Every structure is written in structure tokens, then in C-alpha cells.
């Protein structure tokens, strides 16, 4: 690559894995930003060269080109390239398949209809895609794929300039016809062609703009925002699965507020997650309440701060959606207050309905909607007057979601009143301490009756059936109310219940 400080080219020594050299096409920013990007990219390419160059030589011997492309090049320049490598080639899918078979440790053809062959080599997950373009017609949810013959045709049809860079292998030629490196250094998202044409080709790119803003903390160019706003309704033709995946990646980004705000401001959220902009409730001087929309975004950020083991989609979705029942339950009281009675119950149902439409997995829907339903439960705790029975029920109702419920409840405090915030924090500290104490004493994590189903059938001399279920539920209520019982006491309680049942019959 030309020296960033003057026009004198570097000595033209042959590029090798030990001495990678970029021969760059297109303009770049001079100065320290470019130097840092160069150094990062060189280091990352050195790391992947043994695999990338080996694969490139296979394609070269077969008369084909191969280039590292898109997000892989972008992440290399940012110093964050992982184990997933994306390549593009002039070889057609069946030719790619024949070239990677026998070289890769595993090969899959899931994306072959779209020109993509996936494989694994050592620790690297690799995708090789034929030069292509994707376009939607006005009614189709699936892209129409056509193949190209030169890499420039492929790059111009990519979503953003920072993803329209390539490194031709094995010679290490840096290809940047749309000045992606300039935009990378400026941390801005632009499209290679007009944004209108790009979003017409694939409307999901509008979601990707918001996702990359959240993941990379990039700004979105004004003309791109304008096109997103004008074309927001076009997202309707994209399948729910593809939309869901982009939304999840956005929410799991480092700065989801930035991406979510962009979705709301451009109108995309009206089509993808309409419950979010609906939180911007009209306010007036007579009926004051907190800004539910801003509150929800703040709760999301505070929940992220409490994550222990990386991004947690269940917790983040619950934090974002916990108050979506408020618009439907808002009531203006006579004393000037605003109430949202049972908004947690309504919100849980709304959460489930929206996630079903987005085709999230059943278990994920169940967990997120349950957290939304439970997020107000703590506020009945007051200053610690809950009985042990109430604490046991809190733990039992949360089940495996207890730790997430702790985080969600703590995150839900966004008051600027420090005295109130500290009081809530101390109260929850107290609840957690009581839970820990009871867990140590009673094994709360596995609350169950003191007699299991087999013991119930033996003691009552009844076969499997509804009676056993009702007896089990009765014993569980006793366990929650009074704590563990000795076996003799449990047997006596069961027989007493059974006698009452027979007397009623």
C-alpha cells in the first residue's frame, strides 16, 4: 500500500504470509487513522493466511479467483476478525463445492441455492460465495440470484461501502472501489450505489443499517437515513425470519439504543416492532408520568450493565419490552395521576404475540414473556414485610429465570431521585439476602412437595390420574406456605386432605 505520509511507494518485494502487502485500488484517508487500520489488517491477515492462502491457491490452480470480502475485511481493518471468514469467487457453486471437498474438514450446502458453500477448516468457519446480486420484485419474499464474472460487479451490489472491500488472494491486493476505508475511518455507513437502489435490491439492508449502528457505533449517512424513512414500508416483503435475525443482532450489539432509535425515527419499527414506538405516549402538564419509551431504552442499557457472561438476548428483550402493555392500560385518575393497572399481564401477552409473529423459538418466547409478566412482582415487597411463604412463591414462580428477574428488576429503577433509588436497591438487596438464606436452608431451587407421585399413589392406594395431580398440588401449596415437612407430617397432611375429598364426594 502506498505510504500514507508521502507518495513514495513501498519496495515491491513479493508478498508472503510473513510479509503481506496491500496493493490498494481507490483513494484512502491519509494519516494515523489509515496507518492504524493497515497495521491491524496486516496482523489479522497474518493470523488467517495459512488457511486463506491455502484455499486461494486451490482456486488459483483451478483457474479461479478468490478474495476475502465484506465483513471479514471490515473486521480485519477494525482489528476484530474472528474465526468466521467470508470469501467471494468467480467460480460457480458446483465448482466451489468440488474445490473445498477433500480440503475442508466438513462441508455443507445449505446456501447453495444462493451461491454459497459453507465449510469448516480447523477452527475456521468459512463461506465461499459466487459473485452475485440479489434483488426482490414487489411481491416476493425471496431474493432472485444472478451470478457475475468480476468482483467489481459483486462489490457494487453489497449493502454498505465498509462491507464492499475485498482482499484478493493470495497476492493480497486490497480492492476498495467505493472508498470503504474512508468511511471506515470516518465511522459512517454509506451505500456503494444510491441507497434507494440498494434498499430496493434488498429491503433488509435498512435493518442492517440500524444493526451496524448498534454493533459498530457508526453513524448512518443522512441520505441513507432519508431513504430508510421513505422506503420503510418495503421491509414488509422480507420474511419474518430474516427480519427477526437482524433485530436480534441489533439488540445484542454494544449500543442497541442507537440502532433502536434509528428504527423508530425512520418508521421501520412501525413495521417490525410497532410496540416500541407506541411507548412514546402523549404527555400533558396535567397528567404527568415518565417517558415510557425513553425509560424502556434506559432499562435495556442498565440490564446490559448487569450481564455477567456476554450478551443475553432473553434479558435484553425482556428489558426492552417489559412496559409494552402500558399504552393499552393507561388510565387518567381523578386525582391527576396516571395508572397502568395490570400492564405486566397485558404486556406479557403482547410480547408473546409479537415474538410469535417474528417466529422466535418457543422457549425464548416463553422466557421473555414470563419475565415481562413477573417484572412488577418485587414491588409488593415494600420494606421487607413478605412472609417466607411469599419469598418461596417468588422463587418458585421465577424458576430458572430468577437471576434474570433479579437483573431486570434492578434495571427497572430509572428514577432520578437518589433517595428513592437507594431505598429500592436496599429493599432488593434484602430480598436477595432472604432468598439466599432460604435457599441454603430449604433448597429453594428445587421446590417440590415432600412426597412424590409414587408415594402419593402408594399411600392413597390410587392409580395414576387426576387425583394424584390434585394431591401433588395440595402438598406443593403446603410446602410453599410452611416450608419443608418431615415425612410423617407430610403423610398425615395427605391423608387429612384425602379424607376431606372423600367427605365432599
CSV table of C-alpha atoms in Angstrom, one decimal:
chain,number,residue,atom,x,y,z
A,1,UNK,CA,0.0,0.0,0.0
A,2,UNK,CA,1.4,3.5,-0.8
A,3,UNK,CA,3.0,5.2,2.2
A,4,UNK,CA,0.4,7.3,4.0
A,5,UNK,CA,2.9,10.1,4.6
A,6,UNK,CA,4.3,10.6,1.1
A,7,UNK,CA,3.9,9.4,-2.4
A,8,UNK,CA,6.9,7.1,-2.4
A,9,UNK,CA,5.7,3.5,-2.9
A,10,UNK,CA,7.0,0.8,-0.7
A,11,UNK,CA,9.6,-1.6,-2.1
A,12,UNK,CA,8.0,-4.1,-4.4
A,13,UNK,CA,9.0,-7.3,-2.6
A,14,UNK,CA,6.9,-10.3,-3.2
A,15,UNK,CA,4.0,-10.6,-0.7
A,16,UNK,CA,4.2,-13.6,1.5
A,17,UNK,CA,2.5,-14.7,4.7
A,18,UNK,CA,5.4,-13.2,6.6
A,19,UNK,CA,5.3,-10.0,4.5
A,20,UNK,CA,1.8,-9.3,3.4
A,21,UNK,CA,1.5,-6.2,1.1
A,22,UNK,CA,-1.6,-4.4,0.1
A,23,UNK,CA,-1.8,-3.0,-3.4
A,24,UNK,CA,-4.8,-0.7,-3.0
A,25,UNK,CA,-7.2,0.5,-5.6
A,26,UNK,CA,-9.2,3.6,-4.9
A,27,UNK,CA,-8.5,6.6,-2.6
A,28,UNK,CA,-7.9,6.4,1.1
A,29,UNK,CA,-7.6,8.7,4.0
A,30,UNK,CA,-4.0,9.7,4.8
A,31,UNK,CA,-2.7,9.9,8.3
A,32,UNK,CA,-2.7,8.0,11.5
A,33,UNK,CA,-6.3,6.5,11.1
A,34,UNK,CA,-5.2,4.7,7.9
A,35,UNK,CA,-1.9,3.6,9.4
A,36,UNK,CA,-3.7,2.0,12.3
A,37,UNK,CA,-6.1,0.3,10.0
A,38,UNK,CA,-3.2,-1.0,7.9
A,39,UNK,CA,-1.4,-2.4,10.9
A,40,UNK,CA,-4.5,-4.1,12.3
A,41,UNK,CA,-5.3,-5.6,8.9
A,42,UNK,CA,-1.8,-6.9,8.4
A,43,UNK,CA,-1.8,-8.5,11.8
A,44,UNK,CA,-5.2,-10.2,11.2
A,45,UNK,CA,-4.3,-11.4,7.7
A,46,UNK,CA,-1.1,-12.9,9.1
A,47,UNK,CA,-3.2,-14.9,11.5
A,48,UNK,CA,-5.5,-16.3,8.9
A,49,UNK,CA,-3.0,-16.5,6.0
A,50,UNK,CA,-2.2,-20.2,6.4
A,51,UNK,CA,-5.8,-21.2,5.8
A,52,UNK,CA,-6.8,-18.3,3.5
A,53,UNK,CA,-3.8,-18.6,1.2
A,54,UNK,CA,-4.0,-22.4,1.0
A,55,UNK,CA,-7.6,-22.2,-0.1
A,56,UNK,CA,-6.8,-19.3,-2.6
A,57,UNK,CA,-4.0,-21.4,-4.2
A,58,UNK,CA,-6.5,-24.3,-4.7
A,59,UNK,CA,-8.8,-21.9,-6.6
A,60,UNK,CA,-5.9,-20.3,-8.5
A,61,UNK,CA,-4.7,-23.7,-9.7
A,62,UNK,CA,-8.3,-24.4,-11.0
A,63,UNK,CA,-8.3,-21.1,-12.9
A,64,UNK,CA,-10.5,-19.1,-10.5
A,65,UNK,CA,-10.0,-16.1,-8.3
A,66,UNK,CA,-10.7,-15.9,-4.6
A,67,UNK,CA,-10.9,-12.9,-2.3
A,68,UNK,CA,-11.6,-12.2,1.4
A,69,UNK,CA,-14.6,-9.9,1.3
A,70,UNK,CA,-17.2,-7.9,3.1
A,71,UNK,CA,-17.4,-8.1,6.9
A,72,UNK,CA,-14.2,-10.2,7.1
A,73,UNK,CA,-12.2,-7.3,5.6
A,74,UNK,CA,-14.0,-4.7,7.6
A,75,UNK,CA,-13.4,-6.6,10.8
A,76,UNK,CA,-9.7,-7.2,9.9
A,77,UNK,CA,-9.3,-3.4,9.5
A,78,UNK,CA,-11.0,-2.9,12.8
A,79,UNK,CA,-8.8,-5.5,14.5
A,80,UNK,CA,-11.8,-7.7,15.4
A,81,UNK,CA,-11.7,-10.5,12.8
A,82,UNK,CA,-12.8,-13.7,14.4
A,83,UNK,CA,-12.9,-17.3,13.2
A,84,UNK,CA,-15.6,-16.7,10.5
A,85,UNK,CA,-14.2,-16.0,7.1
A,86,UNK,CA,-16.2,-14.8,4.1
A,87,UNK,CA,-14.8,-15.2,0.6
A,88,UNK,CA,-16.1,-14.4,-2.9
A,89,UNK,CA,-15.1,-16.0,-6.2
A,90,UNK,CA,-15.9,-16.2,-9.9
A,91,UNK,CA,-16.3,-20.0,-9.5
A,92,UNK,CA,-19.9,-21.2,-9.7
A,93,UNK,CA,-21.4,-23.1,-6.7
A,94,UNK,CA,-20.8,-26.6,-8.0
A,95,UNK,CA,-17.1,-25.7,-8.8
A,96,UNK,CA,-16.7,-24.3,-5.3
A,97,UNK,CA,-18.1,-27.5,-3.9
A,98,UNK,CA,-15.6,-29.6,-5.8
A,99,UNK,CA,-12.7,-27.4,-4.7
A,100,UNK,CA,-13.5,-27.4,-1.0
A,101,UNK,CA,-14.3,-31.1,-0.8
A,102,UNK,CA,-11.2,-33.0,0.2
A,103,UNK,CA,-9.7,-29.8,1.7
A,104,UNK,CA,-12.2,-28.8,4.4
A,105,UNK,CA,-12.9,-30.9,7.5
A,106,UNK,CA,-16.6,-30.5,6.9
A,107,UNK,CA,-18.8,-29.1,4.0
A,108,UNK,CA,-22.4,-28.0,3.9
A,109,UNK,CA,-24.6,-26.9,1.0
A,110,UNK,CA,-27.4,-25.2,2.9
A,111,UNK,CA,-26.9,-21.9,1.0
A,112,UNK,CA,-26.0,-23.4,-2.4
A,113,UNK,CA,-29.3,-22.0,-4.0
A,114,UNK,CA,-27.9,-18.5,-3.2
A,115,UNK,CA,-24.4,-19.3,-4.5
A,116,UNK,CA,-22.9,-20.0,-1.1
A,117,UNK,CA,-20.9,-23.1,0.1
A,118,UNK,CA,-20.0,-23.4,3.8
A,119,UNK,CA,-17.2,-25.4,5.3
A,120,UNK,CA,-15.0,-25.8,8.3
A,121,UNK,CA,-11.2,-26.0,8.3
A,122,UNK,CA,-9.7,-26.4,11.7
A,123,UNK,CA,-11.1,-23.6,13.9
A,124,UNK,CA,-12.3,-21.5,11.0
A,125,UNK,CA,-15.9,-21.4,9.7
A,126,UNK,CA,-15.7,-20.4,6.0
A,127,UNK,CA,-18.3,-19.3,3.5
A,128,UNK,CA,-17.4,-19.0,-0.2
A,129,UNK,CA,-19.9,-17.2,-2.4
A,130,UNK,CA,-20.0,-16.8,-6.2
A,131,UNK,CA,-20.0,-13.1,-7.4
A,132,UNK,CA,-23.7,-12.3,-7.2
A,133,UNK,CA,-26.5,-9.8,-7.0
A,134,UNK,CA,-29.7,-10.1,-5.1
A,135,UNK,CA,-33.0,-8.4,-6.0
A,136,UNK,CA,-36.6,-8.5,-4.9
A,137,UNK,CA,-39.6,-7.9,-7.0
A,138,UNK,CA,-42.6,-6.1,-5.4
A,139,UNK,CA,-44.3,-9.2,-4.1
A,140,UNK,CA,-41.5,-11.8,-3.5
A,141,UNK,CA,-40.0,-12.6,-0.1
A,142,UNK,CA,-37.1,-14.4,-1.6
A,143,UNK,CA,-34.2,-12.9,-3.4
A,144,UNK,CA,-33.6,-13.6,-7.1
A,145,UNK,CA,-29.9,-14.6,-7.5
A,146,UNK,CA,-27.8,-13.9,-10.6
A,147,UNK,CA,-24.1,-14.5,-10.9
A,148,UNK,CA,-21.4,-12.2,-12.0
A,149,UNK,CA,-17.9,-12.6,-13.5
A,150,UNK,CA,-15.9,-9.8,-12.0
A,151,UNK,CA,-15.5,-8.7,-8.4
A,152,UNK,CA,-16.4,-5.1,-9.0
A,153,UNK,CA,-19.9,-6.1,-10.0
A,154,UNK,CA,-20.2,-8.0,-6.8
A,155,UNK,CA,-18.9,-5.2,-4.6
A,156,UNK,CA,-21.2,-2.5,-6.0
A,157,UNK,CA,-24.2,-4.6,-5.1
A,158,UNK,CA,-23.2,-5.0,-1.4
A,159,UNK,CA,-25.0,-3.2,1.4
A,160,UNK,CA,-22.5,-0.6,2.6
A,161,UNK,CA,-19.2,0.7,1.5
A,162,UNK,CA,-17.4,-0.6,4.6
A,163,UNK,CA,-18.6,-4.1,3.5
A,164,UNK,CA,-17.7,-3.5,-0.1
A,165,UNK,CA,-13.9,-4.0,0.3
A,166,UNK,CA,-12.0,-7.1,-0.6
A,167,UNK,CA,-8.5,-8.6,-0.4
A,168,UNK,CA,-7.6,-10.7,-3.5
A,169,UNK,CA,-5.7,-13.8,-2.5
A,170,UNK,CA,-3.0,-15.0,-2.4
A,171,UNK,CA,-1.4,-11.8,-3.8
A,172,UNK,CA,-3.0,-9.6,-1.0
A,173,UNK,CA,-4.4,-6.9,-3.3
A,174,UNK,CA,-6.7,-4.6,-1.5
A,175,UNK,CA,-9.8,-3.7,-3.6
A,176,UNK,CA,-11.8,-0.7,-2.5
A,177,UNK,CA,-13.6,0.9,-5.4
A,178,UNK,CA,-16.2,2.7,-3.3
A,179,UNK,CA,-13.9,4.2,-0.7
A,180,UNK,CA,-15.0,1.9,2.1
A,181,UNK,CA,-11.7,2.6,4.0
A,182,UNK,CA,-12.5,6.3,4.0
A,183,UNK,CA,-15.9,5.6,5.5
A,184,UNK,CA,-14.5,3.1,8.0
A,185,UNK,CA,-12.0,5.7,9.3
A,186,UNK,CA,-14.9,8.2,9.5
A,187,UNK,CA,-17.1,5.6,11.1
A,188,UNK,CA,-20.0,6.3,8.7
A,189,UNK,CA,-22.4,4.0,6.8
A,190,UNK,CA,-23.0,4.7,3.2
A,191,UNK,CA,-24.1,2.5,0.3
A,192,UNK,CA,-21.9,1.8,-2.8
A,193,UNK,CA,-24.6,3.0,-5.1
A,194,UNK,CA,-27.7,5.0,-4.3
A,195,UNK,CA,-29.4,3.9,-1.1
A,196,UNK,CA,-32.7,3.8,-2.9
A,197,UNK,CA,-31.3,1.2,-5.3
A,198,UNK,CA,-29.6,-0.7,-2.6
A,199,UNK,CA,-32.7,-0.9,-0.4
A,200,UNK,CA,-34.8,-1.8,-3.5
A,201,UNK,CA,-32.5,-4.7,-4.2
A,202,UNK,CA,-32.8,-6.0,-0.6
A,203,UNK,CA,-35.0,-4.1,1.9
A,204,UNK,CA,-33.4,-5.9,4.8
A,205,UNK,CA,-30.4,-3.7,4.3
A,206,UNK,CA,-32.4,-0.9,6.1
A,207,UNK,CA,-32.4,-3.1,9.2
A,208,UNK,CA,-28.7,-3.8,8.7
A,209,UNK,CA,-28.0,-0.1,8.8
A,210,UNK,CA,-29.6,0.1,12.2
A,211,UNK,CA,-27.8,-3.1,13.3
A,212,UNK,CA,-24.4,-1.9,12.2
A,213,UNK,CA,-25.0,1.4,14.0
A,214,UNK,CA,-25.6,-0.6,17.2
A,215,UNK,CA,-22.8,-3.1,16.7
A,216,UNK,CA,-20.1,-0.8,15.5
A,217,UNK,CA,-21.2,2.6,16.9
A,218,UNK,CA,-21.2,4.0,13.3
A,219,UNK,CA,-23.2,7.0,12.2
A,220,UNK,CA,-25.6,6.5,9.2
A,221,UNK,CA,-25.2,8.9,6.4
A,222,UNK,CA,-28.1,11.4,6.0
A,223,UNK,CA,-29.0,10.2,2.5
A,224,UNK,CA,-29.2,6.7,3.9
A,225,UNK,CA,-31.5,7.7,6.7
A,226,UNK,CA,-33.7,9.6,4.2
A,227,UNK,CA,-34.0,6.6,2.0
A,228,UNK,CA,-34.8,4.3,5.0
A,229,UNK,CA,-37.6,6.7,6.1
A,230,UNK,CA,-39.0,7.0,2.6
A,231,UNK,CA,-38.9,3.2,1.9
A,232,UNK,CA,-39.7,1.9,5.4
A,233,UNK,CA,-42.8,0.1,4.2
A,234,UNK,CA,-40.7,-2.0,1.8
A,235,UNK,CA,-39.5,-4.1,4.8
A,236,UNK,CA,-42.9,-5.8,4.8
A,237,UNK,CA,-41.9,-8.1,1.9
A,238,UNK,CA,-38.9,-9.5,3.9
A,239,UNK,CA,-39.6,-12.8,5.6
A,240,UNK,CA,-40.2,-12.7,9.4
A,241,UNK,CA,-37.2,-15.0,10.0
A,242,UNK,CA,-34.7,-12.6,8.3
A,243,UNK,CA,-36.2,-9.6,10.0
A,244,UNK,CA,-36.0,-11.4,13.4
A,245,UNK,CA,-32.4,-12.3,12.9
A,246,UNK,CA,-31.4,-8.7,12.1
A,247,UNK,CA,-33.4,-7.4,15.1
A,248,UNK,CA,-31.7,-9.9,17.4
A,249,UNK,CA,-28.3,-8.9,16.2
A,250,UNK,CA,-29.1,-5.3,16.7
A,251,UNK,CA,-30.4,-5.9,20.3
A,252,UNK,CA,-27.2,-7.9,21.0
A,253,UNK,CA,-25.0,-5.1,19.8
A,254,UNK,CA,-22.8,-3.0,22.1
A,255,UNK,CA,-25.2,0.0,21.7
A,256,UNK,CA,-28.7,-1.2,20.9
A,257,UNK,CA,-30.2,2.1,21.9
A,258,UNK,CA,-28.6,3.7,18.8
A,259,UNK,CA,-30.0,1.1,16.4
A,260,UNK,CA,-33.4,1.0,18.0
A,261,UNK,CA,-33.7,4.8,18.0
A,262,UNK,CA,-32.9,4.7,14.2
A,263,UNK,CA,-35.6,2.1,13.6
A,264,UNK,CA,-38.2,4.3,15.4
A,265,UNK,CA,-37.1,7.6,13.8
A,266,UNK,CA,-37.2,6.2,10.3
A,267,UNK,CA,-40.5,4.4,10.8
A,268,UNK,CA,-39.1,0.9,10.3
A,269,UNK,CA,-40.1,0.0,13.8
A,270,UNK,CA,-43.7,0.7,12.9
A,271,UNK,CA,-43.5,-2.4,10.6
A,272,UNK,CA,-41.1,-4.6,12.6
A,273,UNK,CA,-41.7,-3.8,16.3
A,274,UNK,CA,-44.7,-1.4,16.5
A,275,UNK,CA,-45.0,-1.8,20.2
A,276,UNK,CA,-41.7,0.1,20.7
A,277,UNK,CA,-42.7,3.5,19.0
A,278,UNK,CA,-46.2,3.1,20.7
A,279,UNK,CA,-44.4,3.6,24.0
A,280,UNK,CA,-44.0,7.3,23.1
A,281,UNK,CA,-47.2,8.2,25.0
A,282,UNK,CA,-48.6,11.6,24.6
A,283,UNK,CA,-48.0,13.6,27.7
A,284,UNK,CA,-49.5,16.8,29.1
A,285,UNK,CA,-49.0,19.2,32.0
A,286,UNK,CA,-52.0,17.8,33.9
A,287,UNK,CA,-51.2,14.1,33.7
A,288,UNK,CA,-47.6,13.6,34.4
A,289,UNK,CA,-45.8,10.3,34.0
A,290,UNK,CA,-42.3,9.2,33.0
A,291,UNK,CA,-41.5,8.9,29.3
A,292,UNK,CA,-42.1,5.2,28.8
A,293,UNK,CA,-40.2,5.0,25.6
A,294,UNK,CA,-37.0,6.6,27.0
A,295,UNK,CA,-37.5,4.6,30.2
A,296,UNK,CA,-37.5,1.3,28.3
A,297,UNK,CA,-34.3,2.1,26.4
A,298,UNK,CA,-32.6,3.1,29.7
A,299,UNK,CA,-33.8,-0.1,31.4
A,300,UNK,CA,-32.2,-2.0,28.4
A,301,UNK,CA,-28.9,-0.2,28.9
A,302,UNK,CA,-28.9,-0.8,32.7
A,303,UNK,CA,-29.7,-4.5,32.1
A,304,UNK,CA,-26.7,-4.8,29.8
A,305,UNK,CA,-24.5,-3.3,32.5
A,306,UNK,CA,-25.6,-6.2,34.8
A,307,UNK,CA,-24.8,-9.0,32.3
A,308,UNK,CA,-22.2,-11.5,33.6
A,309,UNK,CA,-21.4,-13.8,30.7
A,310,UNK,CA,-21.8,-11.7,27.5
A,311,UNK,CA,-25.0,-10.5,25.7
A,312,UNK,CA,-28.2,-12.2,26.9
A,313,UNK,CA,-31.0,-12.0,24.4
A,314,UNK,CA,-33.7,-13.1,26.8
A,315,UNK,CA,-32.8,-10.4,29.4
A,316,UNK,CA,-32.4,-7.7,26.7
A,317,UNK,CA,-35.7,-8.5,25.0
A,318,UNK,CA,-37.5,-8.5,28.4
A,319,UNK,CA,-35.9,-5.2,29.4
A,320,UNK,CA,-36.9,-3.6,26.1
A,321,UNK,CA,-40.5,-5.0,26.1
A,322,UNK,CA,-41.3,-5.0,29.9
A,323,UNK,CA,-43.6,-2.0,29.7
A,324,UNK,CA,-45.2,-2.5,26.3
A,325,UNK,CA,-48.6,-3.1,28.0
A,326,UNK,CA,-48.7,0.5,29.3
A,327,UNK,CA,-50.3,2.1,26.2
A,328,UNK,CA,-53.2,-0.3,26.4
A,329,UNK,CA,-53.7,0.0,30.1
A,330,UNK,CA,-53.2,3.8,30.6
A,331,UNK,CA,-56.0,5.4,32.7
A,332,UNK,CA,-56.3,9.0,33.9
A,333,UNK,CA,-57.3,9.1,37.5
A,334,UNK,CA,-59.4,11.7,39.2
A,335,UNK,CA,-56.5,12.9,41.4
A,336,UNK,CA,-54.4,13.7,38.3
A,337,UNK,CA,-52.3,10.6,38.4
A,338,UNK,CA,-51.9,8.2,35.5
A,339,UNK,CA,-52.3,4.4,36.2
A,340,UNK,CA,-51.3,1.4,34.2
A,341,UNK,CA,-53.1,-1.4,36.2
A,342,UNK,CA,-52.1,-4.9,35.1
A,343,UNK,CA,-49.8,-3.7,32.3
A,344,UNK,CA,-47.4,-6.5,33.1
A,345,UNK,CA,-50.1,-9.1,32.3
A,346,UNK,CA,-51.2,-7.4,29.2
A,347,UNK,CA,-47.5,-6.8,28.2
A,348,UNK,CA,-46.7,-10.5,28.6
A,349,UNK,CA,-49.5,-11.4,26.2
A,350,UNK,CA,-48.4,-8.7,23.7
A,351,UNK,CA,-44.8,-9.8,24.0
A,352,UNK,CA,-45.8,-13.4,23.2
A,353,UNK,CA,-47.9,-12.3,20.2
A,354,UNK,CA,-45.1,-10.1,18.7
A,355,UNK,CA,-42.4,-12.7,19.2
A,356,UNK,CA,-44.6,-15.4,17.6
A,357,UNK,CA,-45.1,-13.1,14.6
A,358,UNK,CA,-41.3,-12.7,14.4
A,359,UNK,CA,-41.0,-16.5,14.6
A,360,UNK,CA,-38.8,-16.6,17.6
A,361,UNK,CA,-38.2,-20.1,19.2
A,362,UNK,CA,-40.9,-21.2,21.6
A,363,UNK,CA,-38.6,-21.5,24.6
A,364,UNK,CA,-37.3,-18.0,24.0
A,365,UNK,CA,-40.9,-16.6,23.7
A,366,UNK,CA,-41.9,-18.4,27.0
A,367,UNK,CA,-38.9,-17.0,28.9
A,368,UNK,CA,-39.2,-13.4,27.7
A,369,UNK,CA,-43.0,-13.2,28.2
A,370,UNK,CA,-42.6,-14.7,31.7
A,371,UNK,CA,-40.1,-12.1,32.7
A,372,UNK,CA,-42.4,-9.3,31.4
A,373,UNK,CA,-45.2,-10.8,33.5
A,374,UNK,CA,-43.1,-11.0,36.6
A,375,UNK,CA,-41.2,-7.7,36.4
A,376,UNK,CA,-43.5,-5.9,38.9
A,377,UNK,CA,-43.7,-8.7,41.4
A,378,UNK,CA,-41.0,-7.3,43.6
A,379,UNK,CA,-42.9,-4.0,44.1
A,380,UNK,CA,-45.2,-5.8,46.5
A,381,UNK,CA,-42.2,-6.5,48.8
A,382,UNK,CA,-42.4,-3.0,50.3
A,383,UNK,CA,-39.9,-2.7,53.1
A,384,UNK,CA,-39.5,-6.4,53.7
A,385,UNK,CA,-42.8,-7.5,55.1
A,386,UNK,CA,-43.1,-10.5,52.9
A,387,UNK,CA,-43.5,-13.8,54.7
A,388,UNK,CA,-41.2,-16.7,54.0
A,389,UNK,CA,-44.1,-18.2,52.1
A,390,UNK,CA,-44.2,-15.2,49.7
A,391,UNK,CA,-40.5,-15.4,49.2
A,392,UNK,CA,-40.8,-19.1,48.3
A,393,UNK,CA,-43.5,-18.3,45.8
A,394,UNK,CA,-41.4,-15.6,44.2
A,395,UNK,CA,-38.6,-18.0,43.7
A,396,UNK,CA,-40.9,-20.8,42.5
A,397,UNK,CA,-42.7,-18.5,40.0
A,398,UNK,CA,-39.4,-17.3,38.6
A,399,UNK,CA,-37.9,-20.8,38.4
A,400,UNK,CA,-34.8,-20.9,36.2
A,401,UNK,CA,-35.3,-17.2,35.3
A,402,UNK,CA,-34.6,-16.0,38.9
A,403,UNK,CA,-31.2,-14.5,38.2
A,404,UNK,CA,-32.6,-12.7,35.1
A,405,UNK,CA,-35.5,-11.5,37.1
A,406,UNK,CA,-33.1,-10.0,39.7
A,407,UNK,CA,-31.3,-8.1,36.9
A,408,UNK,CA,-34.5,-7.0,35.2
A,409,UNK,CA,-36.0,-5.7,38.5
A,410,UNK,CA,-32.9,-3.8,39.4
A,411,UNK,CA,-32.6,-2.3,35.9
A,412,UNK,CA,-36.2,-1.1,36.1
A,413,UNK,CA,-35.3,1.6,38.5
A,414,UNK,CA,-34.6,4.7,36.4
A,415,UNK,CA,-35.7,7.4,38.9
A,416,UNK,CA,-33.5,10.5,39.3
A,417,UNK,CA,-34.5,10.6,42.9
A,418,UNK,CA,-31.4,9.2,44.6
A,419,UNK,CA,-33.1,8.6,47.9
A,420,UNK,CA,-35.9,6.6,46.2
A,421,UNK,CA,-33.4,4.7,44.1
A,422,UNK,CA,-31.2,3.8,47.1
A,423,UNK,CA,-34.3,2.7,49.0
A,424,UNK,CA,-35.4,0.4,46.2
A,425,UNK,CA,-31.8,-1.0,45.9
A,426,UNK,CA,-31.6,-1.7,49.6
A,427,UNK,CA,-35.0,-3.4,49.6
A,428,UNK,CA,-34.0,-5.7,46.7
A,429,UNK,CA,-30.7,-6.4,48.5
A,430,UNK,CA,-32.8,-7.5,51.4
A,431,UNK,CA,-35.0,-9.8,49.3
A,432,UNK,CA,-32.0,-11.4,47.6
A,433,UNK,CA,-30.5,-12.0,51.1
A,434,UNK,CA,-33.6,-13.7,52.3
A,435,UNK,CA,-33.8,-15.8,49.1
A,436,UNK,CA,-30.2,-16.9,49.7
A,437,UNK,CA,-30.9,-17.7,53.3
A,438,UNK,CA,-33.9,-19.8,52.4
A,439,UNK,CA,-32.1,-21.5,49.5
A,440,UNK,CA,-29.4,-22.6,52.0
A,441,UNK,CA,-32.0,-23.9,54.5
A,442,UNK,CA,-34.6,-25.4,52.1
A,443,UNK,CA,-33.1,-25.9,48.7
A,444,UNK,CA,-35.5,-23.4,47.1
A,445,UNK,CA,-34.0,-24.0,43.6
A,446,UNK,CA,-35.9,-27.3,43.5
A,447,UNK,CA,-39.1,-26.7,45.4
A,448,UNK,CA,-41.3,-29.7,45.3
A,449,UNK,CA,-43.7,-31.5,47.6
A,450,UNK,CA,-42.3,-33.6,50.4
A,451,UNK,CA,-44.0,-36.7,48.8
A,452,UNK,CA,-43.6,-37.5,45.1
A,453,UNK,CA,-46.3,-39.1,42.8
A,454,UNK,CA,-45.3,-42.6,43.5
A,455,UNK,CA,-45.5,-42.1,47.3
A,456,UNK,CA,-48.9,-40.4,46.9
A,457,UNK,CA,-50.3,-43.4,44.9
A,458,UNK,CA,-48.9,-45.9,47.4
A,459,UNK,CA,-50.3,-44.0,50.5
A,460,UNK,CA,-53.7,-43.4,49.0
A,461,UNK,CA,-53.8,-46.7,47.1
A,462,UNK,CA,-54.9,-45.0,43.8
A,463,UNK,CA,-53.8,-45.4,40.2
A,464,UNK,CA,-52.1,-42.7,38.1
A,465,UNK,CA,-54.6,-40.0,37.2
A,466,UNK,CA,-56.1,-36.6,38.1
A,467,UNK,CA,-56.3,-37.5,41.8
A,468,UNK,CA,-52.6,-37.8,42.1
A,469,UNK,CA,-52.2,-34.4,40.4
A,470,UNK,CA,-54.6,-32.7,42.8
A,471,UNK,CA,-52.8,-34.3,45.8
A,472,UNK,CA,-49.4,-33.2,44.5
A,473,UNK,CA,-50.7,-29.6,44.0
A,474,UNK,CA,-52.1,-29.6,47.6
A,475,UNK,CA,-48.8,-30.8,49.0
A,476,UNK,CA,-46.9,-28.2,47.0
A,477,UNK,CA,-49.1,-25.4,48.4
A,478,UNK,CA,-48.3,-26.7,51.9
A,479,UNK,CA,-44.6,-26.8,51.0
A,480,UNK,CA,-44.7,-23.2,49.8
A,481,UNK,CA,-46.7,-22.0,52.8
A,482,UNK,CA,-44.9,-23.7,55.6
A,483,UNK,CA,-41.5,-24.9,54.2
A,484,UNK,CA,-40.2,-28.5,54.4
A,485,UNK,CA,-42.2,-31.1,56.3
A,486,UNK,CA,-41.0,-34.3,57.9
A,487,UNK,CA,-42.3,-37.4,56.0
A,488,UNK,CA,-44.7,-38.4,58.8
A,489,UNK,CA,-46.2,-34.9,58.9
A,490,UNK,CA,-46.5,-34.9,55.1
A,491,UNK,CA,-48.2,-38.3,55.1
A,492,UNK,CA,-50.6,-37.1,57.8
A,493,UNK,CA,-51.4,-34.0,55.8
A,494,UNK,CA,-52.0,-36.0,52.7
A,495,UNK,CA,-54.4,-38.4,54.5
A,496,UNK,CA,-56.2,-35.4,56.0
A,497,UNK,CA,-56.7,-33.9,52.6
A,498,UNK,CA,-57.9,-37.2,51.1
A,499,UNK,CA,-60.4,-37.7,53.9
A,500,UNK,CA,-61.8,-34.2,53.2
A,501,UNK,CA,-62.0,-35.1,49.5
A,502,UNK,CA,-64.0,-38.2,50.2
A,503,UNK,CA,-66.3,-36.4,52.6
A,504,UNK,CA,-67.1,-33.9,49.9
A,505,UNK,CA,-67.8,-36.6,47.4
